[in-house]
mmCIF file of N, CA and C in Angstrom:
data_model
loop_
_atom_site.group_PDB
_atom_site.id
_atom_site.type_symbol
_atom_site.label_atom_id
_atom_site.label_comp_id
_atom_site.label_asym_id
_atom_site.label_seq_id
_atom_site.Cartn_x
_atom_site.Cartn_y
_atom_site.Cartn_z
ATOM 1 N N MET A 1 154.864 180.390 6.769
ATOM 2 C CA MET A 1 154.441 180.517 5.392
ATOM 3 C C MET A 1 154.113 179.147 4.794
ATOM 4 N N ARG A 2 154.893 178.133 5.108
ATOM 5 C CA ARG A 2 154.628 176.780 4.600
ATOM 6 C C ARG A 2 153.293 176.266 5.106
ATOM 7 N N LYS A 3 152.981 176.574 6.379
ATOM 8 C CA LYS A 3 151.699 176.140 6.927
ATOM 9 C C LYS A 3 150.538 176.710 6.124
ATOM 10 N N ASP A 4 150.667 177.988 5.756
ATOM 11 C CA ASP A 4 149.601 178.627 4.988
ATOM 12 C C ASP A 4 149.371 177.906 3.665
ATOM 13 N N TYR A 5 150.461 177.579 2.985
ATOM 14 C CA TYR A 5 150.327 176.870 1.713
ATOM 15 C C TYR A 5 149.708 175.498 1.923
ATOM 16 N N CYS A 6 150.100 174.828 2.976
ATOM 17 C CA CYS A 6 149.562 173.501 3.273
ATOM 18 C C CYS A 6 148.058 173.601 3.551
ATOM 19 N N LEU A 7 147.654 174.587 4.358
ATOM 20 C CA LEU A 7 146.239 174.765 4.670
ATOM 21 C C LEU A 7 145.451 175.158 3.425
ATOM 22 N N LEU A 8 146.028 176.017 2.594
ATOM 23 C CA LEU A 8 145.360 176.381 1.348
ATOM 24 C C LEU A 8 145.187 175.170 0.438
ATOM 25 N N GLY A 9 146.194 174.327 0.401
ATOM 26 C CA GLY A 9 146.117 173.112 -0.406
ATOM 27 C C GLY A 9 145.015 172.195 0.082
ATOM 28 N N ILE A 10 144.933 172.014 1.380
ATOM 29 C CA ILE A 10 143.886 171.166 1.961
ATOM 30 C C ILE A 10 142.507 171.768 1.677
ATOM 31 N N LEU A 11 142.388 173.079 1.857
ATOM 32 C CA LEU A 11 141.127 173.758 1.588
ATOM 33 C C LEU A 11 140.732 173.603 0.123
ATOM 34 N N TYR A 12 141.702 173.754 -0.765
ATOM 35 C CA TYR A 12 141.453 173.605 -2.196
ATOM 36 C C TYR A 12 140.929 172.204 -2.510
ATOM 37 N N VAL A 13 141.539 171.190 -1.926
ATOM 38 C CA VAL A 13 141.101 169.806 -2.147
ATOM 39 C C VAL A 13 139.693 169.598 -1.603
ATOM 40 N N LEU A 14 139.418 170.121 -0.403
ATOM 41 C CA LEU A 14 138.085 169.954 0.184
ATOM 42 C C LEU A 14 137.012 170.655 -0.651
ATOM 43 N N ILE A 15 137.288 171.869 -1.106
ATOM 44 C CA ILE A 15 136.324 172.580 -1.950
ATOM 45 C C ILE A 15 136.105 171.816 -3.249
ATOM 46 N N GLY A 16 137.178 171.301 -3.816
ATOM 47 C CA GLY A 16 137.065 170.507 -5.034
ATOM 48 C C GLY A 16 136.197 169.282 -4.832
ATOM 49 N N GLU A 17 136.359 168.611 -3.709
ATOM 50 C CA GLU A 17 135.540 167.425 -3.423
ATOM 51 C C GLU A 17 134.070 167.791 -3.250
ATOM 52 N N ILE A 18 133.804 168.885 -2.570
ATOM 53 C CA ILE A 18 132.415 169.327 -2.375
ATOM 54 C C ILE A 18 131.778 169.652 -3.724
ATOM 55 N N LEU A 19 132.497 170.394 -4.561
ATOM 56 C CA LEU A 19 131.972 170.734 -5.882
ATOM 57 C C LEU A 19 131.766 169.487 -6.729
ATOM 58 N N LEU A 20 132.704 168.566 -6.659
ATOM 59 C CA LEU A 20 132.582 167.333 -7.432
ATOM 60 C C LEU A 20 131.358 166.538 -7.004
ATOM 61 N N ARG A 21 131.086 166.483 -5.704
ATOM 62 C CA ARG A 21 129.878 165.784 -5.234
ATOM 63 C C ARG A 21 128.618 166.446 -5.755
ATOM 64 N N LYS A 22 128.574 167.790 -5.726
ATOM 65 C CA LYS A 22 127.399 168.500 -6.235
ATOM 66 C C LYS A 22 127.220 168.250 -7.725
ATOM 67 N N ILE A 23 128.320 168.263 -8.459
ATOM 68 C CA ILE A 23 128.249 168.008 -9.898
ATOM 69 C C ILE A 23 127.738 166.597 -10.154
ATOM 70 N N ARG A 24 128.229 165.628 -9.388
ATOM 71 C CA ARG A 24 127.770 164.241 -9.555
ATOM 72 C C ARG A 24 126.277 164.121 -9.291
ATOM 73 N N ILE A 25 125.805 164.809 -8.257
ATOM 74 C CA ILE A 25 124.369 164.769 -7.940
ATOM 75 C C ILE A 25 123.570 165.331 -9.109
ATOM 76 N N ASN A 26 124.032 166.457 -9.663
ATOM 77 C CA ASN A 26 123.329 167.058 -10.798
ATOM 78 C C ASN A 26 123.392 166.164 -12.029
ATOM 79 N N LEU A 27 124.528 165.545 -12.274
ATOM 80 C CA LEU A 27 124.656 164.674 -13.447
ATOM 81 C C LEU A 27 123.817 163.410 -13.310
ATOM 82 N N LYS A 28 123.638 162.927 -12.093
ATOM 83 C CA LYS A 28 122.817 161.728 -11.892
ATOM 84 C C LYS A 28 121.388 161.960 -12.373
ATOM 85 N N ALA A 29 120.935 163.210 -12.329
ATOM 86 C CA ALA A 29 119.587 163.521 -12.819
ATOM 87 C C ALA A 29 119.467 163.203 -14.308
ATOM 88 N N LEU A 30 120.579 163.285 -15.047
ATOM 89 C CA LEU A 30 120.558 162.969 -16.473
ATOM 90 C C LEU A 30 120.386 161.477 -16.732
ATOM 91 N N LEU A 31 120.547 160.677 -15.707
ATOM 92 C CA LEU A 31 120.397 159.228 -15.843
ATOM 93 C C LEU A 31 119.040 158.745 -15.334
ATOM 94 N N SER A 32 118.194 159.688 -14.934
ATOM 95 C CA SER A 32 116.893 159.334 -14.359
ATOM 96 C C SER A 32 115.880 158.958 -15.442
ATOM 97 N N GLU A 33 114.863 158.263 -15.010
ATOM 98 C CA GLU A 33 113.786 157.874 -15.923
ATOM 99 C C GLU A 33 113.076 159.107 -16.482
ATOM 100 N N ASP A 34 112.899 160.127 -15.648
ATOM 101 C CA ASP A 34 112.250 161.357 -16.110
ATOM 102 C C ASP A 34 113.036 162.028 -17.235
ATOM 103 N N PHE A 35 114.350 162.056 -17.105
ATOM 104 C CA PHE A 35 115.156 162.699 -18.141
ATOM 105 C C PHE A 35 115.170 161.868 -19.424
ATOM 106 N N THR A 36 115.214 160.549 -19.286
ATOM 107 C CA THR A 36 115.157 159.690 -20.473
ATOM 108 C C THR A 36 113.847 159.936 -21.216
ATOM 109 N N LYS A 37 112.751 160.013 -20.476
ATOM 110 C CA LYS A 37 111.452 160.288 -21.089
ATOM 111 C C LYS A 37 111.476 161.653 -21.770
ATOM 112 N N TYR A 38 112.029 162.651 -21.115
ATOM 113 C CA TYR A 38 112.129 164.002 -21.677
ATOM 114 C C TYR A 38 112.864 163.988 -23.016
ATOM 115 N N GLN A 39 113.939 163.218 -23.108
ATOM 116 C CA GLN A 39 114.706 163.161 -24.356
ATOM 117 C C GLN A 39 113.872 162.614 -25.513
ATOM 118 N N TYR A 40 112.940 161.743 -25.198
ATOM 119 C CA TYR A 40 112.108 161.144 -26.244
ATOM 120 C C TYR A 40 110.911 162.002 -26.638
ATOM 121 N N ILE A 41 110.347 162.755 -25.694
ATOM 122 C CA ILE A 41 109.093 163.446 -26.003
ATOM 123 C C ILE A 41 109.217 164.963 -26.120
ATOM 124 N N ASP A 42 110.317 165.546 -25.703
ATOM 125 C CA ASP A 42 110.449 166.999 -25.768
ATOM 126 C C ASP A 42 110.363 167.483 -27.214
ATOM 127 N N GLY A 43 109.546 168.481 -27.433
ATOM 128 C CA GLY A 43 109.416 169.066 -28.753
ATOM 129 C C GLY A 43 108.439 168.357 -29.675
ATOM 130 N N THR A 44 107.802 167.319 -29.200
ATOM 131 C CA THR A 44 106.845 166.602 -30.049
ATOM 132 C C THR A 44 105.439 167.182 -29.856
ATOM 133 N N ARG A 45 104.629 167.059 -30.867
ATOM 134 C CA ARG A 45 103.255 167.583 -30.792
ATOM 135 C C ARG A 45 102.325 166.619 -30.064
ATOM 136 N N ASN A 46 102.468 165.337 -30.372
ATOM 137 C CA ASN A 46 101.568 164.323 -29.810
ATOM 138 C C ASN A 46 102.367 163.335 -28.977
ATOM 139 N N ARG A 47 102.619 163.700 -27.755
ATOM 140 C CA ARG A 47 103.450 162.858 -26.880
ATOM 141 C C ARG A 47 102.872 161.462 -26.681
ATOM 142 N N ASP A 48 101.562 161.379 -26.671
ATOM 143 C CA ASP A 48 100.928 160.081 -26.437
ATOM 144 C C ASP A 48 101.073 159.141 -27.631
ATOM 145 N N ARG A 49 101.525 159.627 -28.767
ATOM 146 C CA ARG A 49 101.727 158.777 -29.943
ATOM 147 C C ARG A 49 103.116 158.159 -29.962
ATOM 148 N N ILE A 50 103.969 158.530 -29.019
ATOM 149 C CA ILE A 50 105.326 157.992 -28.974
ATOM 150 C C ILE A 50 105.330 156.787 -28.040
ATOM 151 N N SER A 51 105.671 155.661 -28.588
ATOM 152 C CA SER A 51 105.697 154.433 -27.798
ATOM 153 C C SER A 51 106.780 154.523 -26.719
ATOM 154 N N PRO A 52 106.463 154.094 -25.520
ATOM 155 C CA PRO A 52 107.468 154.120 -24.456
ATOM 156 C C PRO A 52 108.468 152.957 -24.527
ATOM 157 N N ASP A 53 108.283 152.040 -25.465
ATOM 158 C CA ASP A 53 109.117 150.837 -25.504
ATOM 159 C C ASP A 53 110.611 151.139 -25.594
ATOM 160 N N THR A 54 111.014 152.009 -26.524
ATOM 161 C CA THR A 54 112.438 152.273 -26.720
ATOM 162 C C THR A 54 113.035 152.997 -25.522
ATOM 163 N N ARG A 55 112.319 154.000 -25.020
ATOM 164 C CA ARG A 55 112.871 154.727 -23.869
ATOM 165 C C ARG A 55 112.937 153.834 -22.633
ATOM 166 N N ASN A 56 111.973 152.923 -22.492
ATOM 167 C CA ASN A 56 112.028 151.981 -21.362
ATOM 168 C C ASN A 56 113.232 151.046 -21.493
ATOM 169 N N MET A 57 113.530 150.642 -22.720
ATOM 170 C CA MET A 57 114.699 149.789 -22.945
ATOM 171 C C MET A 57 115.985 150.565 -22.644
ATOM 172 N N ASP A 58 116.047 151.822 -23.081
ATOM 173 C CA ASP A 58 117.210 152.656 -22.759
ATOM 174 C C ASP A 58 117.384 152.783 -21.255
ATOM 175 N N GLN A 59 116.291 153.034 -20.552
ATOM 176 C CA GLN A 59 116.373 153.193 -19.104
ATOM 177 C C GLN A 59 116.780 151.886 -18.427
ATOM 178 N N PHE A 60 116.299 150.770 -18.954
ATOM 179 C CA PHE A 60 116.686 149.466 -18.429
ATOM 180 C C PHE A 60 118.210 149.297 -18.484
ATOM 181 N N VAL A 61 118.797 149.700 -19.606
ATOM 182 C CA VAL A 61 120.246 149.592 -19.768
ATOM 183 C C VAL A 61 120.955 150.559 -18.821
ATOM 184 N N LEU A 62 120.418 151.767 -18.664
ATOM 185 C CA LEU A 62 121.030 152.743 -17.749
ATOM 186 C C LEU A 62 121.007 152.271 -16.304
ATOM 187 N N GLU A 63 120.021 151.459 -15.964
ATOM 188 C CA GLU A 63 119.851 151.008 -14.576
ATOM 189 C C GLU A 63 120.695 149.786 -14.216
ATOM 190 N N ARG A 64 121.466 149.249 -15.160
ATOM 191 C CA ARG A 64 122.295 148.085 -14.843
ATOM 192 C C ARG A 64 123.235 148.385 -13.678
ATOM 193 N N PRO A 65 123.516 147.404 -12.842
ATOM 194 C CA PRO A 65 124.422 147.630 -11.709
ATOM 195 C C PRO A 65 125.781 148.164 -12.179
ATOM 196 N N GLY A 66 126.226 149.239 -11.542
ATOM 197 C CA GLY A 66 127.527 149.821 -11.851
ATOM 198 C C GLY A 66 127.527 150.786 -13.025
ATOM 199 N N ASN A 67 126.436 150.831 -13.771
ATOM 200 C CA ASN A 67 126.425 151.672 -14.973
ATOM 201 C C ASN A 67 126.425 153.162 -14.654
ATOM 202 N N LYS A 68 125.765 153.574 -13.575
ATOM 203 C CA LYS A 68 125.751 155.006 -13.245
ATOM 204 C C LYS A 68 127.163 155.522 -13.003
ATOM 205 N N ALA A 69 127.980 154.750 -12.324
ATOM 206 C CA ALA A 69 129.372 155.160 -12.079
ATOM 207 C C ALA A 69 130.132 155.276 -13.406
ATOM 208 N N ILE A 70 129.873 154.357 -14.305
ATOM 209 C CA ILE A 70 130.525 154.395 -15.626
ATOM 210 C C ILE A 70 130.090 155.648 -16.386
ATOM 211 N N GLN A 71 128.795 155.942 -16.386
ATOM 212 C CA GLN A 71 128.293 157.122 -17.089
ATOM 213 C C GLN A 71 128.864 158.408 -16.498
ATOM 214 N N LEU A 72 128.955 158.479 -15.168
ATOM 215 C CA LEU A 72 129.526 159.664 -14.525
ATOM 216 C C LEU A 72 130.995 159.833 -14.895
ATOM 217 N N ALA A 73 131.719 158.727 -14.986
ATOM 218 C CA ALA A 73 133.128 158.796 -15.402
ATOM 219 C C ALA A 73 133.240 159.296 -16.841
ATOM 220 N N LEU A 74 132.325 158.859 -17.706
ATOM 221 C CA LEU A 74 132.326 159.341 -19.094
ATOM 222 C C LEU A 74 131.996 160.831 -19.164
ATOM 223 N N PHE A 75 131.026 161.285 -18.369
ATOM 224 C CA PHE A 75 130.714 162.711 -18.323
ATOM 225 C C PHE A 75 131.948 163.505 -17.902
ATOM 226 N N TYR A 76 132.626 163.007 -16.871
ATOM 227 C CA TYR A 76 133.817 163.701 -16.368
ATOM 228 C C TYR A 76 134.916 163.738 -17.425
ATOM 229 N N ASP A 77 135.072 162.653 -18.155
ATOM 230 C CA ASP A 77 136.143 162.572 -19.151
ATOM 231 C C ASP A 77 135.827 163.383 -20.403
ATOM 232 N N TYR A 78 134.605 163.866 -20.534
ATOM 233 C CA TYR A 78 134.248 164.642 -21.720
ATOM 234 C C TYR A 78 135.139 165.866 -21.880
ATOM 235 N N ARG A 79 135.677 166.381 -20.775
ATOM 236 C CA ARG A 79 136.582 167.539 -20.842
ATOM 237 C C ARG A 79 137.773 167.241 -21.740
ATOM 238 N N ASN A 80 138.213 165.998 -21.781
ATOM 239 C CA ASN A 80 139.326 165.625 -22.656
ATOM 240 C C ASN A 80 138.896 165.603 -24.121
ATOM 241 N N ASN A 81 137.632 165.285 -24.366
ATOM 242 C CA ASN A 81 137.094 165.314 -25.715
ATOM 243 C C ASN A 81 137.155 166.744 -26.255
ATOM 244 N N VAL A 82 136.710 167.692 -25.440
ATOM 245 C CA VAL A 82 136.686 169.092 -25.853
ATOM 246 C C VAL A 82 138.092 169.589 -26.184
ATOM 247 N N LYS A 83 139.082 169.138 -25.447
ATOM 248 C CA LYS A 83 140.471 169.537 -25.713
ATOM 249 C C LYS A 83 140.935 169.099 -27.101
ATOM 250 N N GLN A 84 140.303 168.065 -27.643
ATOM 251 C CA GLN A 84 140.698 167.538 -28.952
ATOM 252 C C GLN A 84 140.052 168.286 -30.118
ATOM 253 N N TYR A 85 139.084 169.156 -29.865
ATOM 254 C CA TYR A 85 138.377 169.833 -30.946
ATOM 255 C C TYR A 85 139.295 170.556 -31.928
ATOM 256 N N PRO A 86 140.275 171.335 -31.471
ATOM 257 C CA PRO A 86 141.136 172.019 -32.449
ATOM 258 C C PRO A 86 141.847 171.049 -33.394
ATOM 259 N N SER A 87 142.354 169.941 -32.874
ATOM 260 C CA SER A 87 143.050 168.994 -33.755
ATOM 261 C C SER A 87 142.066 168.272 -34.682
ATOM 262 N N LEU A 88 140.856 168.009 -34.219
ATOM 263 C CA LEU A 88 139.846 167.397 -35.082
ATOM 264 C C LEU A 88 139.456 168.340 -36.217
ATOM 265 N N LYS A 89 139.274 169.613 -35.890
ATOM 266 C CA LYS A 89 138.923 170.586 -36.930
ATOM 267 C C LYS A 89 140.052 170.694 -37.958
ATOM 268 N N GLU A 90 141.278 170.685 -37.488
ATOM 269 C CA GLU A 90 142.418 170.759 -38.399
ATOM 270 C C GLU A 90 142.466 169.528 -39.306
ATOM 271 N N TYR A 91 142.180 168.357 -38.735
ATOM 272 C CA TYR A 91 142.143 167.129 -39.527
ATOM 273 C C TYR A 91 141.102 167.246 -40.643
ATOM 274 N N PHE A 92 139.884 167.699 -40.279
ATOM 275 C CA PHE A 92 138.829 167.834 -41.283
ATOM 276 C C PHE A 92 139.185 168.874 -42.348
ATOM 277 N N ARG A 93 139.814 169.953 -41.928
ATOM 278 C CA ARG A 93 140.225 170.968 -42.909
ATOM 279 C C ARG A 93 141.274 170.415 -43.872
ATOM 280 N N THR A 94 142.221 169.657 -43.320
ATOM 281 C CA THR A 94 143.336 169.157 -44.123
ATOM 282 C C THR A 94 142.912 168.025 -45.061
ATOM 283 N N TYR A 95 142.217 167.015 -44.528
ATOM 284 C CA TYR A 95 141.932 165.807 -45.303
ATOM 285 C C TYR A 95 140.535 165.767 -45.914
ATOM 286 N N GLN A 96 139.619 166.552 -45.414
ATOM 287 C CA GLN A 96 138.250 166.632 -45.910
ATOM 288 C C GLN A 96 137.626 165.258 -46.187
ATOM 289 N N PRO A 97 137.588 164.379 -45.177
ATOM 290 C CA PRO A 97 136.989 163.056 -45.389
ATOM 291 C C PRO A 97 135.467 163.162 -45.489
ATOM 292 N N PRO A 98 134.827 162.232 -46.224
ATOM 293 C CA PRO A 98 133.360 162.229 -46.228
ATOM 294 C C PRO A 98 132.874 161.908 -44.810
ATOM 295 N N ALA A 99 131.869 162.609 -44.357
ATOM 296 C CA ALA A 99 131.385 162.382 -42.993
ATOM 297 C C ALA A 99 129.944 162.823 -42.872
ATOM 298 N N LEU A 100 129.259 162.273 -41.900
ATOM 299 C CA LEU A 100 127.923 162.710 -41.526
ATOM 300 C C LEU A 100 128.051 163.272 -40.118
ATOM 301 N N VAL A 101 127.677 164.509 -39.941
ATOM 302 C CA VAL A 101 127.826 165.166 -38.650
ATOM 303 C C VAL A 101 126.458 165.318 -38.015
ATOM 304 N N ALA A 102 126.313 164.897 -36.759
ATOM 305 C CA ALA A 102 125.065 165.056 -36.015
ATOM 306 C C ALA A 102 125.326 166.017 -34.865
ATOM 307 N N TRP A 103 124.473 167.001 -34.738
ATOM 308 C CA TRP A 103 124.639 167.988 -33.684
ATOM 309 C C TRP A 103 123.277 168.378 -33.168
ATOM 310 N N ARG A 104 123.020 168.086 -31.910
ATOM 311 C CA ARG A 104 121.760 168.426 -31.254
ATOM 312 C C ARG A 104 120.542 168.012 -32.066
ATOM 313 N N GLY A 105 120.578 166.806 -32.553
ATOM 314 C CA GLY A 105 119.435 166.286 -33.275
ATOM 315 C C GLY A 105 119.367 166.699 -34.736
ATOM 316 N N MET A 106 120.312 167.522 -35.198
ATOM 317 C CA MET A 106 120.325 167.920 -36.599
ATOM 318 C C MET A 106 121.472 167.194 -37.287
ATOM 319 N N MET A 107 121.244 166.731 -38.491
ATOM 320 C CA MET A 107 122.307 166.062 -39.230
ATOM 321 C C MET A 107 122.508 166.778 -40.555
ATOM 322 N N PHE A 108 123.746 166.848 -40.983
ATOM 323 C CA PHE A 108 124.052 167.390 -42.287
ATOM 324 C C PHE A 108 125.322 166.730 -42.783
ATOM 325 N N SER A 109 125.435 166.606 -44.085
ATOM 326 C CA SER A 109 126.646 166.012 -44.628
ATOM 327 C C SER A 109 127.709 167.091 -44.684
ATOM 328 N N LEU A 110 128.956 166.679 -44.746
ATOM 329 C CA LEU A 110 130.014 167.671 -44.828
ATOM 330 C C LEU A 110 130.066 168.332 -46.196
ATOM 331 N N GLY A 111 129.160 167.951 -47.105
ATOM 332 C CA GLY A 111 128.985 168.714 -48.325
ATOM 333 C C GLY A 111 128.409 170.092 -47.994
ATOM 334 N N GLN A 112 127.757 170.165 -46.832
ATOM 335 C CA GLN A 112 127.207 171.431 -46.341
ATOM 336 C C GLN A 112 128.112 171.994 -45.254
ATOM 337 N N LYS A 113 129.378 171.722 -45.337
ATOM 338 C CA LYS A 113 130.311 171.963 -44.255
ATOM 339 C C LYS A 113 130.795 173.397 -44.125
ATOM 340 N N GLU A 114 130.623 174.218 -45.123
ATOM 341 C CA GLU A 114 131.249 175.528 -45.127
ATOM 342 C C GLU A 114 131.030 176.318 -43.830
ATOM 343 N N PRO A 115 129.770 176.458 -43.359
ATOM 344 C CA PRO A 115 129.596 177.234 -42.123
ATOM 345 C C PRO A 115 130.325 176.613 -40.927
ATOM 346 N N TRP A 116 130.303 175.280 -40.848
ATOM 347 C CA TRP A 116 130.904 174.607 -39.697
ATOM 348 C C TRP A 116 132.420 174.721 -39.728
ATOM 349 N N LEU A 117 133.027 174.493 -40.869
ATOM 350 C CA LEU A 117 134.481 174.487 -40.946
ATOM 351 C C LEU A 117 135.077 175.877 -41.070
ATOM 352 N N SER A 118 134.296 176.848 -41.467
ATOM 353 C CA SER A 118 134.863 178.183 -41.666
ATOM 354 C C SER A 118 135.046 178.935 -40.361
ATOM 355 N N LYS A 119 134.418 178.491 -39.280
ATOM 356 C CA LYS A 119 134.574 179.168 -38.001
ATOM 357 C C LYS A 119 136.000 179.028 -37.514
ATOM 358 N N LYS A 120 136.530 180.049 -36.945
ATOM 359 C CA LYS A 120 137.920 180.063 -36.490
ATOM 360 C C LYS A 120 138.020 179.749 -34.993
ATOM 361 N N THR A 121 137.084 178.972 -34.469
ATOM 362 C CA THR A 121 137.115 178.644 -33.045
ATOM 363 C C THR A 121 137.935 177.431 -32.792
#
């Protein structure tokens, strides 16, 4: 019986490593020049009117030696950020500090907070 648990543990670790490698490969695509360009031009009417200067500078910074590993570590650690959401929502409900909230390219002041704070999630 102990052998079975040991083998299951090893299998679990190996599957986890395989999945982690696949996830890293997929996340690396978010650091590519194509994706950086997509972030700048997606949803625009006249793509040719958007100067490539800023996105090229962003990509230059992303390409620094060692930066991809740092970005992947930040992506991985985002799970800890999500765990903090309930306490952050409670803080905002309790203290109601002035704030500017940005979400998926939309910004609104917390004067317009009712829909956001009223959710019980």
